[in-house]
Amino acid sequence: MLVERHPETAAASTLVLRVADWPGHLAGQHVDVRLTAEDGYQAVRSYSLAAPADGDQVEVTVQRTDGGEVSPFLADDLADGDAVEVRGPLGGWFVWRPETPGPVLLVAAGSGVVPLMAMVRARAGASRAPFRLVHSVRTPDDRIYGAELRRRVAEDAGLDVTWIYTRKAPDEDRRGTGRLQPEDLAAHGWPPDFEPTCYVCGPTGFVEAAAAMLLAAGHDPDRVRTERFGG
Amino acid sequence: MAGATYDGNLLAGPLAEVFAAEVTVAHARCAGCGRDSVVAELAVYGPDPGLVARCPGCSDVLLRLVRTPDATWLDLRGTAALRLPT
C-alpha cells in the first residue's frame, strides 16, 4: 500500500510502500510490482529497492517512461492508501552485503543509480568499505538523490561521488559533456589492483559499454556485477 | 549481447514461482557451447510473449518461461546443467 510519494527529479519519484510481513532485504535486491486492470489485464515490472527496509516500509524510485504502461501510473496516479501487488525481495546476485570487505565501485546511468543508492545507504554506519559512485546523467536536473548524495559525501567518510553529464553540465564542471569514457573510470573509479567489487546498472547499452571498459582496464570479471533494465 | 533488453536478474521473480532456491545465483551451463554463466548474467528478452534467456557467449537459448492463463511453461532444453550454491 502506498504510504508516501516524493519527487526526486522531474521524471522520477520515490514511493514508500507498506508491505505486510516484509522480511527485510539486501541492498541491490528488487521487487516485482503487478498491476491488474479492471478487465483483468496484468502488467508486471521490476523495481529496485532504494533503501534499507524500515520495518514493513520499503522504498522504490520509479522513473517515468513516456508511453509506458506501468511507470507513469506509479509515478503520477497511484494515490496514498492505494494497494498494489508487490513480490519480493528478489535477486541474490546484484547485491552488496555490509560485511563484504574491500572497496566498491558503483557505476550507474539514469535510474540505474537506484539499487546503488540502496548500497550507499546500507553502508552508512554499517561498513567502512570505501565507496566511489560514478553516475551518468543527462543534465544537473537529472541527478536522482543529488542533494542527499552531496550531503553524504560530506558526512559519510570514505564516499566519493562523481557525476558525468551527457547533455548539459554545470558551468563549473571542467569535463564538459559526453558519454562515459574509460578515462572517467580511471580518474574516478578504483585501479584494478585495489580489487574493488564493481556494480554497474543502467540501460543495456550503457551497462555493456561500462562493463567492457572495466574489463579492458583489467578488472576481474568475477568482481564486475551488472544489472540491465532495458532501454 | 546486442539487442537484449534485460539480464537474468529479471528472472528472480518468475523463477521464484517455480523453484524453492534462488536460481539467479546459480551457474548454468550452455548446452550449445558449454559456457558456464551465472543465471543473473544471461541475456534476457521479454517479457512478452514470454521470457527468453540466452547464452552471453553463443546466444543459444538456455531457458524459456511462458505463462498461460492456467499454466507456466518452463523450457530448459538449452541448459546442460544448473549448479546451485549451497
PDB file of C-alpha atoms in Angstrom:
ATOM      1  CA  MET A   1       0.000   0.000   0.000  1.00  0.00           C
ATOM      2  CA  LEU A   2       1.317   3.432  -0.913  1.00  0.00           C
ATOM      3  CA  VAL A   3       2.245   5.426   2.184  1.00  0.00           C
ATOM      4  CA  GLU A   4       4.089   8.374   0.703  1.00  0.00           C
ATOM      5  CA  ARG A   5       5.438   9.702  -2.555  1.00  0.00           C
ATOM      6  CA  HIS A   6       8.007  12.423  -3.174  1.00  0.00           C
ATOM      7  CA  PRO A   7       9.590  13.671  -6.376  1.00  0.00           C
ATOM      8  CA  GLU A   8      13.314  13.115  -6.958  1.00  0.00           C
ATOM      9  CA  THR A   9      13.577  14.812 -10.369  1.00  0.00           C
ATOM     10  CA  ALA A  10      11.066  15.970 -12.981  1.00  0.00           C
ATOM     11  CA  ALA A  11      10.814  12.369 -14.230  1.00  0.00           C
ATOM     12  CA  ALA A  12      11.463  10.241 -11.140  1.00  0.00           C
ATOM     13  CA  SER A  13       9.504   9.778  -7.934  1.00  0.00           C
ATOM     14  CA  THR A  14      10.174   7.764  -4.825  1.00  0.00           C
ATOM     15  CA  LEU A  15       7.291   5.684  -3.486  1.00  0.00           C
ATOM     16  CA  VAL A  16       7.205   4.440   0.081  1.00  0.00           C
ATOM     17  CA  LEU A  17       5.185   1.232   0.242  1.00  0.00           C
ATOM     18  CA  ARG A  18       3.988  -0.654   3.283  1.00  0.00           C
ATOM     19  CA  VAL A  19       4.232  -4.400   2.691  1.00  0.00           C
ATOM     20  CA  ALA A  20       2.768  -6.701   5.332  1.00  0.00           C
ATOM     21  CA  ASP A  21       5.265  -9.169   6.848  1.00  0.00           C
ATOM     22  CA  TRP A  22       8.218  -7.730   4.916  1.00  0.00           C
ATOM     23  CA  PRO A  23      11.187  -9.969   5.819  1.00  0.00           C
ATOM     24  CA  GLY A  24      13.935  -7.376   5.213  1.00  0.00           C
ATOM     25  CA  HIS A  25      16.249  -7.316   2.209  1.00  0.00           C
ATOM     26  CA  LEU A  26      19.781  -6.843   0.928  1.00  0.00           C
ATOM     27  CA  ALA A  27      20.984  -3.713  -0.858  1.00  0.00           C
ATOM     28  CA  GLY A  28      20.598  -4.265  -4.596  1.00  0.00           C
ATOM     29  CA  GLN A  29      17.533  -6.515  -4.422  1.00  0.00           C
ATOM     30  CA  HIS A  30      14.353  -5.652  -6.302  1.00  0.00           C
ATOM     31  CA  VAL A  31      10.609  -6.206  -6.156  1.00  0.00           C
ATOM     32  CA  ASP A  32       8.155  -7.137  -8.867  1.00  0.00           C
ATOM     33  CA  VAL A  33       5.101  -4.885  -8.925  1.00  0.00           C
ATOM     34  CA  ARG A  34       1.983  -6.315 -10.533  1.00  0.00           C
ATOM     35  CA  LEU A  35      -0.876  -4.100 -11.670  1.00  0.00           C
ATOM     36  CA  THR A  36      -4.203  -5.550 -12.720  1.00  0.00           C
ATOM     37  CA  ALA A  37      -6.616  -3.518 -14.851  1.00  0.00           C
ATOM     38  CA  GLU A  38     -10.384  -3.743 -14.458  1.00  0.00           C
ATOM     39  CA  ASP A  39     -10.558  -6.046 -17.476  1.00  0.00           C
ATOM     40  CA  GLY A  40      -8.073  -8.438 -15.888  1.00  0.00           C
ATOM     41  CA  TYR A  41      -5.081  -7.372 -17.979  1.00  0.00           C
ATOM     42  CA  GLN A  42      -1.925  -7.634 -15.924  1.00  0.00           C
ATOM     43  CA  ALA A  43       1.462  -5.987 -16.192  1.00  0.00           C
ATOM     44  CA  VAL A  44       4.495  -6.802 -14.048  1.00  0.00           C
ATOM     45  CA  ARG A  45       7.560  -4.602 -13.719  1.00  0.00           C
ATOM     46  CA  SER A  46      10.698  -4.902 -11.625  1.00  0.00           C
ATOM     47  CA  TYR A  47      11.833  -2.007  -9.453  1.00  0.00           C
ATOM     48  CA  SER A  48      14.979  -1.846  -7.388  1.00  0.00           C
ATOM     49  CA  LEU A  49      14.636  -1.198  -3.687  1.00  0.00           C
ATOM     50  CA  ALA A  50      16.170   2.206  -2.999  1.00  0.00           C
ATOM     51  CA  ALA A  51      16.901   1.980   0.711  1.00  0.00           C
ATOM     52  CA  PRO A  52      17.214  -0.456   3.590  1.00  0.00           C
ATOM     53  CA  ALA A  53      13.819  -1.551   4.914  1.00  0.00           C
ATOM     54  CA  ASP A  54      12.242   0.483   7.694  1.00  0.00           C
ATOM     55  CA  GLY A  55      10.161  -2.189   9.380  1.00  0.00           C
ATOM     56  CA  ASP A  56       7.482  -3.104   6.858  1.00  0.00           C
ATOM     57  CA  GLN A  57       8.085   0.009   4.747  1.00  0.00           C
ATOM     58  CA  VAL A  58      10.179  -0.167   1.588  1.00  0.00           C
ATOM     59  CA  GLU A  59      11.143   2.470  -0.970  1.00  0.00           C
ATOM     60  CA  VAL A  60      11.308   2.240  -4.723  1.00  0.00           C
ATOM     61  CA  THR A  61      12.190   5.060  -7.120  1.00  0.00           C
ATOM     62  CA  VAL A  62      10.250   4.999 -10.371  1.00  0.00           C
ATOM     63  CA  GLN A  63      11.479   6.754 -13.483  1.00  0.00           C
ATOM     64  CA  ARG A  64       8.554   7.690 -15.691  1.00  0.00           C
ATOM     65  CA  THR A  65       8.832   6.205 -19.176  1.00  0.00           C
ATOM     66  CA  ASP A  66       6.845   8.153 -21.758  1.00  0.00           C
ATOM     67  CA  GLY A  67       4.225   5.866 -23.210  1.00  0.00           C
ATOM     68  CA  GLY A  68       4.966   3.239 -20.554  1.00  0.00           C
ATOM     69  CA  GLU A  69       2.169   1.065 -19.217  1.00  0.00           C
ATOM     70  CA  VAL A  70       3.205   0.999 -15.603  1.00  0.00           C
ATOM     71  CA  SER A  71       5.697   3.691 -14.651  1.00  0.00           C
ATOM     72  CA  PRO A  72       3.506   6.766 -15.383  1.00  0.00           C
ATOM     73  CA  PHE A  73       0.721   5.227 -13.322  1.00  0.00           C
ATOM     74  CA  LEU A  74       3.014   4.504 -10.366  1.00  0.00           C
ATOM     75  CA  ALA A  75       4.844   7.813 -10.616  1.00  0.00           C
ATOM     76  CA  ASP A  76       1.768  10.031 -11.028  1.00  0.00           C
ATOM     77  CA  ASP A  77      -1.578   8.345 -10.434  1.00  0.00           C
ATOM     78  CA  LEU A  78      -1.264   5.849  -7.607  1.00  0.00           C
ATOM     79  CA  ALA A  79      -2.826   7.541  -4.571  1.00  0.00           C
ATOM     80  CA  ASP A  80      -1.930   7.338  -0.911  1.00  0.00           C
ATOM     81  CA  GLY A  81      -3.584   4.257   0.512  1.00  0.00           C
ATOM     82  CA  ASP A  82      -3.916   2.542  -2.879  1.00  0.00           C
ATOM     83  CA  ALA A  83      -2.842  -1.078  -2.951  1.00  0.00           C
ATOM     84  CA  VAL A  84      -0.522  -2.682  -5.479  1.00  0.00           C
ATOM     85  CA  GLU A  85       0.720  -6.244  -5.586  1.00  0.00           C
ATOM     86  CA  VAL A  86       4.372  -6.425  -4.553  1.00  0.00           C
ATOM     87  CA  ARG A  87       6.532  -9.535  -4.606  1.00  0.00           C
ATOM     88  CA  GLY A  88       9.986  -9.652  -3.078  1.00  0.00           C
ATOM     89  CA  PRO A  89      12.649  -9.244  -2.038  1.00  0.00           C
ATOM     90  CA  LEU A  90      14.044 -10.739  -5.249  1.00  0.00           C
ATOM     91  CA  GLY A  91      17.504 -11.443  -6.627  1.00  0.00           C
ATOM     92  CA  GLY A  92      20.692 -12.573  -4.966  1.00  0.00           C
ATOM     93  CA  TRP A  93      23.422 -11.699  -7.467  1.00  0.00           C
ATOM     94  CA  PHE A  94      23.385  -7.927  -7.790  1.00  0.00           C
ATOM     95  CA  VAL A  95      23.611  -7.391  -4.030  1.00  0.00           C
ATOM     96  CA  TRP A  96      26.105  -5.865  -1.623  1.00  0.00           C
ATOM     97  CA  ARG A  97      26.476  -7.030   1.969  1.00  0.00           C
ATOM     98  CA  PRO A  98      27.963  -4.672   4.582  1.00  0.00           C
ATOM     99  CA  GLU A  99      30.278  -7.462   5.791  1.00  0.00           C
ATOM    100  CA  THR A 100      31.916  -7.711   2.346  1.00  0.00           C
ATOM    101  CA  PRO A 101      35.452  -6.372   2.690  1.00  0.00           C
ATOM    102  CA  GLY A 102      37.217  -4.160   0.191  1.00  0.00           C
ATOM    103  CA  PRO A 103      36.433  -1.132  -1.885  1.00  0.00           C
ATOM    104  CA  VAL A 104      33.351  -0.790  -4.047  1.00  0.00           C
ATOM    105  CA  LEU A 105      32.910   0.974  -7.360  1.00  0.00           C
ATOM    106  CA  LEU A 106      29.360   1.879  -8.329  1.00  0.00           C
ATOM    107  CA  VAL A 107      28.673   2.905 -11.928  1.00  0.00           C
ATOM    108  CA  ALA A 108      25.188   3.964 -12.993  1.00  0.00           C
ATOM    109  CA  ALA A 109      23.303   5.743 -15.715  1.00  0.00           C
ATOM    110  CA  GLY A 110      19.954   7.409 -15.081  1.00  0.00           C
ATOM    111  CA  SER A 111      17.698   5.494 -12.716  1.00  0.00           C
ATOM    112  CA  GLY A 112      20.310   2.733 -12.607  1.00  0.00           C
ATOM    113  CA  VAL A 113      21.512   4.618  -9.555  1.00  0.00           C
ATOM    114  CA  VAL A 114      18.569   3.295  -7.507  1.00  0.00           C
ATOM    115  CA  PRO A 115      19.994  -0.084  -6.368  1.00  0.00           C
ATOM    116  CA  LEU A 116      23.407   1.549  -5.941  1.00  0.00           C
ATOM    117  CA  MET A 117      21.839   4.176  -3.664  1.00  0.00           C
ATOM    118  CA  ALA A 118      20.496   1.315  -1.565  1.00  0.00           C
ATOM    119  CA  MET A 119      24.122   0.174  -1.173  1.00  0.00           C
ATOM    120  CA  VAL A 120      25.311   3.690  -0.267  1.00  0.00           C
ATOM    121  CA  ARG A 121      22.527   3.974   2.320  1.00  0.00           C
ATOM    122  CA  ALA A 122      23.151   0.473   3.692  1.00  0.00           C
ATOM    123  CA  ARG A 123      26.858   1.279   4.089  1.00  0.00           C
ATOM    124  CA  ALA A 124      26.278   4.282   6.372  1.00  0.00           C
ATOM    125  CA  GLY A 125      27.053   3.206   9.913  1.00  0.00           C
ATOM    126  CA  ALA A 126      27.442  -0.460   8.927  1.00  0.00           C
ATOM    127  CA  SER A 127      30.662  -0.625   6.886  1.00  0.00           C
ATOM    128  CA  ARG A 128      33.830   1.395   6.380  1.00  0.00           C
ATOM    129  CA  ALA A 129      34.455  -0.021   2.913  1.00  0.00           C
ATOM    130  CA  PRO A 130      35.456   2.873   0.670  1.00  0.00           C
ATOM    131  CA  PHE A 131      32.825   3.594  -1.979  1.00  0.00           C
ATOM    132  CA  ARG A 132      33.071   5.507  -5.224  1.00  0.00           C
ATOM    133  CA  LEU A 133      29.977   6.250  -7.270  1.00  0.00           C
ATOM    134  CA  VAL A 134      30.139   7.435 -10.874  1.00  0.00           C
ATOM    135  CA  HIS A 135      26.685   8.483 -12.061  1.00  0.00           C
ATOM    136  CA  SER A 136      25.996   9.384 -15.680  1.00  0.00           C
ATOM    137  CA  VAL A 137      23.080  11.803 -16.109  1.00  0.00           C
ATOM    138  CA  ARG A 138      21.827  13.981 -18.937  1.00  0.00           C
ATOM    139  CA  THR A 139      21.759  17.276 -17.068  1.00  0.00           C
ATOM    140  CA  PRO A 140      22.252  18.531 -13.497  1.00  0.00           C
ATOM    141  CA  ASP A 141      18.458  18.416 -13.052  1.00  0.00           C
ATOM    142  CA  ASP A 142      18.530  14.638 -13.619  1.00  0.00           C
ATOM    143  CA  ARG A 143      20.663  13.846 -10.571  1.00  0.00           C
ATOM    144  CA  ILE A 144      18.375  11.476  -8.691  1.00  0.00           C
ATOM    145  CA  TYR A 145      19.259  11.709  -4.951  1.00  0.00           C
ATOM    146  CA  GLY A 146      21.622  14.583  -5.844  1.00  0.00           C
ATOM    147  CA  ALA A 147      21.101  16.570  -2.653  1.00  0.00           C
ATOM    148  CA  GLU A 148      21.373  13.515  -0.396  1.00  0.00           C
ATOM    149  CA  LEU A 149      24.494  12.289  -2.176  1.00  0.00           C
ATOM    150  CA  ARG A 150      26.177  15.666  -1.781  1.00  0.00           C
ATOM    151  CA  ARG A 151      25.310  15.620   1.922  1.00  0.00           C
ATOM    152  CA  ARG A 152      26.590  12.061   2.312  1.00  0.00           C
ATOM    153  CA  VAL A 153      29.890  12.908   0.604  1.00  0.00           C
ATOM    154  CA  ALA A 154      30.401  15.500   3.342  1.00  0.00           C
ATOM    155  CA  GLU A 155      29.175  13.265   6.193  1.00  0.00           C
ATOM    156  CA  ASP A 156      29.875   9.627   5.233  1.00  0.00           C
ATOM    157  CA  ALA A 157      33.655   9.176   5.456  1.00  0.00           C
ATOM    158  CA  GLY A 158      35.020   7.213   2.525  1.00  0.00           C
ATOM    159  CA  LEU A 159      32.290   8.012  -0.002  1.00  0.00           C
ATOM    160  CA  ASP A 160      33.057   9.828  -3.248  1.00  0.00           C
ATOM    161  CA  VAL A 161      30.511  10.723  -5.914  1.00  0.00           C
ATOM    162  CA  THR A 162      31.184  11.943  -9.445  1.00  0.00           C
ATOM    163  CA  TRP A 163      28.537  12.976 -11.941  1.00  0.00           C
ATOM    164  CA  ILE A 164      29.131  12.565 -15.655  1.00  0.00           C
ATOM    165  CA  TYR A 165      26.925  14.815 -17.795  1.00  0.00           C
ATOM    166  CA  THR A 166      25.956  13.683 -21.275  1.00  0.00           C
ATOM    167  CA  ARG A 167      23.885  16.689 -22.487  1.00  0.00           C
ATOM    168  CA  LYS A 168      24.418  19.697 -20.244  1.00  0.00           C
ATOM    169  CA  ALA A 169      26.997  20.162 -17.496  1.00  0.00           C
ATOM    170  CA  PRO A 170      27.158  22.786 -14.749  1.00  0.00           C
ATOM    171  CA  ASP A 171      29.305  25.752 -15.757  1.00  0.00           C
ATOM    172  CA  GLU A 172      31.978  24.871 -13.191  1.00  0.00           C
ATOM    173  CA  ASP A 173      32.338  21.285 -14.458  1.00  0.00           C
ATOM    174  CA  ARG A 174      35.573  21.211 -16.426  1.00  0.00           C
ATOM    175  CA  ARG A 175      34.925  17.837 -18.024  1.00  0.00           C
ATOM    176  CA  GLY A 176      32.146  19.146 -20.203  1.00  0.00           C
ATOM    177  CA  THR A 177      29.558  16.812 -21.679  1.00  0.00           C
ATOM    178  CA  GLY A 178      29.708  13.405 -23.277  1.00  0.00           C
ATOM    179  CA  ARG A 179      29.145   9.748 -22.641  1.00  0.00           C
ATOM    180  CA  LEU A 180      31.139   7.845 -20.054  1.00  0.00           C
ATOM    181  CA  GLN A 181      34.722   7.228 -21.171  1.00  0.00           C
ATOM    182  CA  PRO A 182      37.439   4.889 -19.870  1.00  0.00           C
ATOM    183  CA  GLU A 183      39.272   7.998 -18.604  1.00  0.00           C
ATOM    184  CA  ASP A 184      36.300   8.833 -16.380  1.00  0.00           C
ATOM    185  CA  LEU A 185      36.520   5.448 -14.696  1.00  0.00           C
ATOM    186  CA  ALA A 186      40.303   5.713 -14.443  1.00  0.00           C
ATOM    187  CA  ALA A 187      40.015   9.131 -12.805  1.00  0.00           C
ATOM    188  CA  HIS A 188      37.057   8.489 -10.508  1.00  0.00           C
ATOM    189  CA  GLY A 189      36.984   4.708 -10.010  1.00  0.00           C
ATOM    190  CA  TRP A 190      39.489   2.343  -8.379  1.00  0.00           C
ATOM    191  CA  PRO A 191      42.540   0.816 -10.028  1.00  0.00           C
ATOM    192  CA  PRO A 192      42.118  -2.931 -10.678  1.00  0.00           C
ATOM    193  CA  ASP A 193      44.891  -3.849  -8.218  1.00  0.00           C
ATOM    194  CA  PHE A 194      42.730  -2.465  -5.388  1.00  0.00           C
ATOM    195  CA  GLU A 195      40.408  -5.360  -6.271  1.00  0.00           C
ATOM    196  CA  PRO A 196      37.157  -3.446  -5.924  1.00  0.00           C
ATOM    197  CA  THR A 197      33.797  -5.093  -6.364  1.00  0.00           C
ATOM    198  CA  CYS A 198      32.148  -3.223  -9.240  1.00  0.00           C
ATOM    199  CA  TYR A 199      28.400  -2.815  -9.643  1.00  0.00           C
ATOM    200  CA  VAL A 200      27.133  -1.446 -12.952  1.00  0.00           C
ATOM    201  CA  CYS A 201      23.455  -0.622 -13.501  1.00  0.00           C
ATOM    202  CA  GLY A 202      21.570   1.229 -16.187  1.00  0.00           C
ATOM    203  CA  PRO A 203      20.158   0.821 -19.670  1.00  0.00           C
ATOM    204  CA  THR A 204      21.564  -2.158 -21.546  1.00  0.00           C
ATOM    205  CA  GLY A 205      23.828  -0.173 -23.887  1.00  0.00           C
ATOM    206  CA  PHE A 206      25.378   1.758 -21.018  1.00  0.00           C
ATOM    207  CA  VAL A 207      25.949  -1.371 -18.949  1.00  0.00           C
ATOM    208  CA  GLU A 208      27.604  -3.212 -21.816  1.00  0.00           C
ATOM    209  CA  ALA A 209      29.884  -0.243 -22.537  1.00  0.00           C
ATOM    210  CA  ALA A 210      30.831   0.424 -18.910  1.00  0.00           C
ATOM    211  CA  ALA A 211      31.439  -3.257 -18.128  1.00  0.00           C
ATOM    212  CA  ALA A 212      33.633  -3.563 -21.226  1.00  0.00           C
ATOM    213  CA  MET A 213      35.663  -0.544 -20.054  1.00  0.00           C
ATOM    214  CA  LEU A 214      36.184  -2.109 -16.628  1.00  0.00           C
ATOM    215  CA  LEU A 215      37.291  -5.435 -18.110  1.00  0.00           C
ATOM    216  CA  ALA A 216      39.607  -3.676 -20.572  1.00  0.00           C
ATOM    217  CA  ALA A 217      41.137  -1.772 -17.652  1.00  0.00           C
ATOM    218  CA  GLY A 218      41.979  -5.108 -16.038  1.00  0.00           C
ATOM    219  CA  HIS A 219      39.187  -5.649 -13.516  1.00  0.00           C
ATOM    220  CA  ASP A 220      38.479  -9.295 -12.720  1.00  0.00           C
ATOM    221  CA  PRO A 221      35.241 -10.382 -14.451  1.00  0.00           C
ATOM    222  CA  ASP A 222      34.238 -12.167 -11.245  1.00  0.00           C
ATOM    223  CA  ARG A 223      34.123  -8.824  -9.455  1.00  0.00           C
ATOM    224  CA  VAL A 224      32.087  -6.948 -12.081  1.00  0.00           C
ATOM    225  CA  ARG A 225      28.361  -7.382 -11.463  1.00  0.00           C
ATOM    226  CA  THR A 226      25.812  -5.933 -13.811  1.00  0.00           C
ATOM    227  CA  GLU A 227      22.092  -5.225 -13.948  1.00  0.00           C
ATOM    228  CA  ARG A 228      20.378  -4.117 -17.137  1.00  0.00           C
ATOM    229  CA  PHE A 229      16.919  -2.657 -17.223  1.00  0.00           C
ATOM    230  CA  GLY A 230      16.262  -2.309 -20.910  1.00  0.00           C
ATOM    231  CA  GLY A 231      16.320   0.952 -22.848  1.00  0.00           C
TER     232      GLY A 231
ATOM    233  CA  MET B   1      24.781  -9.137 -26.156  1.00  0.00           C
ATOM    234  CA  ALA B   2      23.431  -6.644 -28.641  1.00  0.00           C
ATOM    235  CA  GLY B   3      19.666  -6.366 -28.627  1.00  0.00           C
ATOM    236  CA  ALA B   4      18.988  -7.992 -25.255  1.00  0.00           C
ATOM    237  CA  THR B   5      16.694  -5.828 -23.227  1.00  0.00           C
ATOM    238  CA  TYR B   6      17.349  -7.283 -19.797  1.00  0.00           C
ATOM    239  CA  ASP B   7      19.502  -9.771 -17.973  1.00  0.00           C
ATOM    240  CA  GLY B   8      18.911 -12.731 -15.731  1.00  0.00           C
ATOM    241  CA  ASN B   9      18.345 -10.581 -12.642  1.00  0.00           C
ATOM    242  CA  LEU B  10      14.853 -10.105 -14.063  1.00  0.00           C
ATOM    243  CA  LEU B  11      14.187 -13.843 -13.794  1.00  0.00           C
ATOM    244  CA  ALA B  12      14.317 -13.793  -9.984  1.00  0.00           C
ATOM    245  CA  GLY B  13      10.584 -13.198  -9.535  1.00  0.00           C
ATOM    246  CA  PRO B  14       9.242 -15.516 -12.230  1.00  0.00           C
ATOM    247  CA  LEU B  15      11.612 -18.344 -11.247  1.00  0.00           C
ATOM    248  CA  ALA B  16      10.727 -17.916  -7.568  1.00  0.00           C
ATOM    249  CA  GLU B  17       7.262 -19.126  -8.555  1.00  0.00           C
ATOM    250  CA  VAL B  18       8.779 -22.392  -9.724  1.00  0.00           C
ATOM    251  CA  PHE B  19      11.883 -23.097  -7.644  1.00  0.00           C
ATOM    252  CA  ALA B  20      12.492 -23.131  -3.909  1.00  0.00           C
ATOM    253  CA  ALA B  21      16.101 -21.913  -4.350  1.00  0.00           C
ATOM    254  CA  GLU B  22      17.308 -18.514  -5.599  1.00  0.00           C
ATOM    255  CA  VAL B  23      18.134 -19.604  -9.134  1.00  0.00           C
ATOM    256  CA  THR B  24      19.626 -16.317 -10.392  1.00  0.00           C
ATOM    257  CA  VAL B  25      22.827 -17.004  -8.404  1.00  0.00           C
ATOM    258  CA  ALA B  26      23.148 -20.493  -9.919  1.00  0.00           C
ATOM    259  CA  HIS B  27      25.599 -21.306 -12.690  1.00  0.00           C
ATOM    260  CA  ALA B  28      24.038 -22.546 -15.903  1.00  0.00           C
ATOM    261  CA  ARG B  29      25.997 -24.491 -18.498  1.00  0.00           C
ATOM    262  CA  CYS B  30      25.020 -23.796 -22.087  1.00  0.00           C
ATOM    263  CA  ALA B  31      24.107 -26.983 -23.942  1.00  0.00           C
ATOM    264  CA  GLY B  32      25.310 -25.328 -27.151  1.00  0.00           C
ATOM    265  CA  CYS B  33      28.819 -24.043 -26.397  1.00  0.00           C
ATOM    266  CA  GLY B  34      29.475 -25.320 -22.889  1.00  0.00           C
ATOM    267  CA  ARG B  35      29.980 -21.855 -21.432  1.00  0.00           C
ATOM    268  CA  ASP B  36      29.266 -21.526 -17.736  1.00  0.00           C
ATOM    269  CA  SER B  37      27.280 -18.384 -16.848  1.00  0.00           C
ATOM    270  CA  VAL B  38      25.654 -17.065 -13.726  1.00  0.00           C
ATOM    271  CA  VAL B  39      21.912 -17.059 -14.443  1.00  0.00           C
ATOM    272  CA  ALA B  40      21.765 -13.358 -13.443  1.00  0.00           C
ATOM    273  CA  GLU B  41      24.133 -12.581 -16.335  1.00  0.00           C
ATOM    274  CA  LEU B  42      22.222 -14.332 -19.095  1.00  0.00           C
ATOM    275  CA  ALA B  43      20.845 -12.067 -21.837  1.00  0.00           C
ATOM    276  CA  VAL B  44      17.087 -11.888 -21.307  1.00  0.00           C
ATOM    277  CA  TYR B  45      14.432 -10.888 -23.815  1.00  0.00           C
ATOM    278  CA  GLY B  46      10.790 -10.300 -22.995  1.00  0.00           C
ATOM    279  CA  PRO B  47       8.607 -10.179 -21.033  1.00  0.00           C
ATOM    280  CA  ASP B  48       6.106 -10.851 -23.842  1.00  0.00           C
ATOM    281  CA  PRO B  49       5.117 -13.337 -25.110  1.00  0.00           C
ATOM    282  CA  GLY B  50       7.460 -14.974 -22.626  1.00  0.00           C
ATOM    283  CA  LEU B  51      10.907 -14.612 -21.098  1.00  0.00           C
ATOM    284  CA  VAL B  52      13.799 -15.985 -23.145  1.00  0.00           C
ATOM    285  CA  ALA B  53      17.297 -16.254 -21.648  1.00  0.00           C
ATOM    286  CA  ARG B  54      20.244 -16.656 -23.982  1.00  0.00           C
ATOM    287  CA  CYS B  55      23.922 -17.523 -23.523  1.00  0.00           C
ATOM    288  CA  PRO B  56      26.087 -14.354 -23.442  1.00  0.00           C
ATOM    289  CA  GLY B  57      28.715 -16.330 -25.372  1.00  0.00           C
ATOM    290  CA  CYS B  58      26.933 -18.032 -28.273  1.00  0.00           C
ATOM    291  CA  SER B  59      23.343 -16.642 -27.968  1.00  0.00           C
ATOM    292  CA  ASP B  60      21.770 -20.083 -27.822  1.00  0.00           C
ATOM    293  CA  VAL B  61      18.577 -20.202 -25.790  1.00  0.00           C
ATOM    294  CA  LEU B  62      19.119 -21.654 -22.292  1.00  0.00           C
ATOM    295  CA  LEU B  63      15.693 -21.038 -20.842  1.00  0.00           C
ATOM    296  CA  ARG B  64      12.170 -20.099 -21.880  1.00  0.00           C
ATOM    297  CA  LEU B  65       9.450 -19.210 -19.423  1.00  0.00           C
ATOM    298  CA  VAL B  66       5.933 -18.638 -20.702  1.00  0.00           C
ATOM    299  CA  ARG B  67       2.822 -18.070 -18.675  1.00  0.00           C
ATOM    300  CA  THR B  68      -0.592 -19.044 -19.986  1.00  0.00           C
ATOM    301  CA  PRO B  69      -3.833 -18.380 -18.110  1.00  0.00           C
ATOM    302  CA  ASP B  70      -3.722 -21.785 -16.471  1.00  0.00           C
ATOM    303  CA  ALA B  71      -0.095 -22.900 -16.556  1.00  0.00           C
ATOM    304  CA  THR B  72       3.569 -21.945 -16.508  1.00  0.00           C
ATOM    305  CA  TRP B  73       5.809 -23.477 -19.177  1.00  0.00           C
ATOM    306  CA  LEU B  74       9.494 -23.790 -18.399  1.00  0.00           C
ATOM    307  CA  ASP B  75      11.726 -24.990 -21.241  1.00  0.00           C
ATOM    308  CA  LEU B  76      15.270 -25.760 -20.062  1.00  0.00           C
ATOM    309  CA  ARG B  77      16.401 -27.808 -23.018  1.00  0.00           C
ATOM    310  CA  GLY B  78      19.309 -25.452 -23.749  1.00  0.00           C
ATOM    311  CA  THR B  79      20.664 -25.787 -20.207  1.00  0.00           C
ATOM    312  CA  ALA B  80      23.035 -28.734 -19.829  1.00  0.00           C
ATOM    313  CA  ALA B  81      23.353 -28.297 -16.067  1.00  0.00           C
ATOM    314  CA  LEU B  82      22.404 -25.943 -13.261  1.00  0.00           C
ATOM    315  CA  ARG B  83      24.821 -25.663 -10.350  1.00  0.00           C
ATOM    316  CA  LEU B  84      23.225 -24.174  -7.276  1.00  0.00           C
ATOM    317  CA  PRO B  85      25.436 -22.883  -4.464  1.00  0.00           C
ATOM    318  CA  THR B  86      24.613 -24.460  -1.103  1.00  0.00           C
TER     319      THR B  86
END
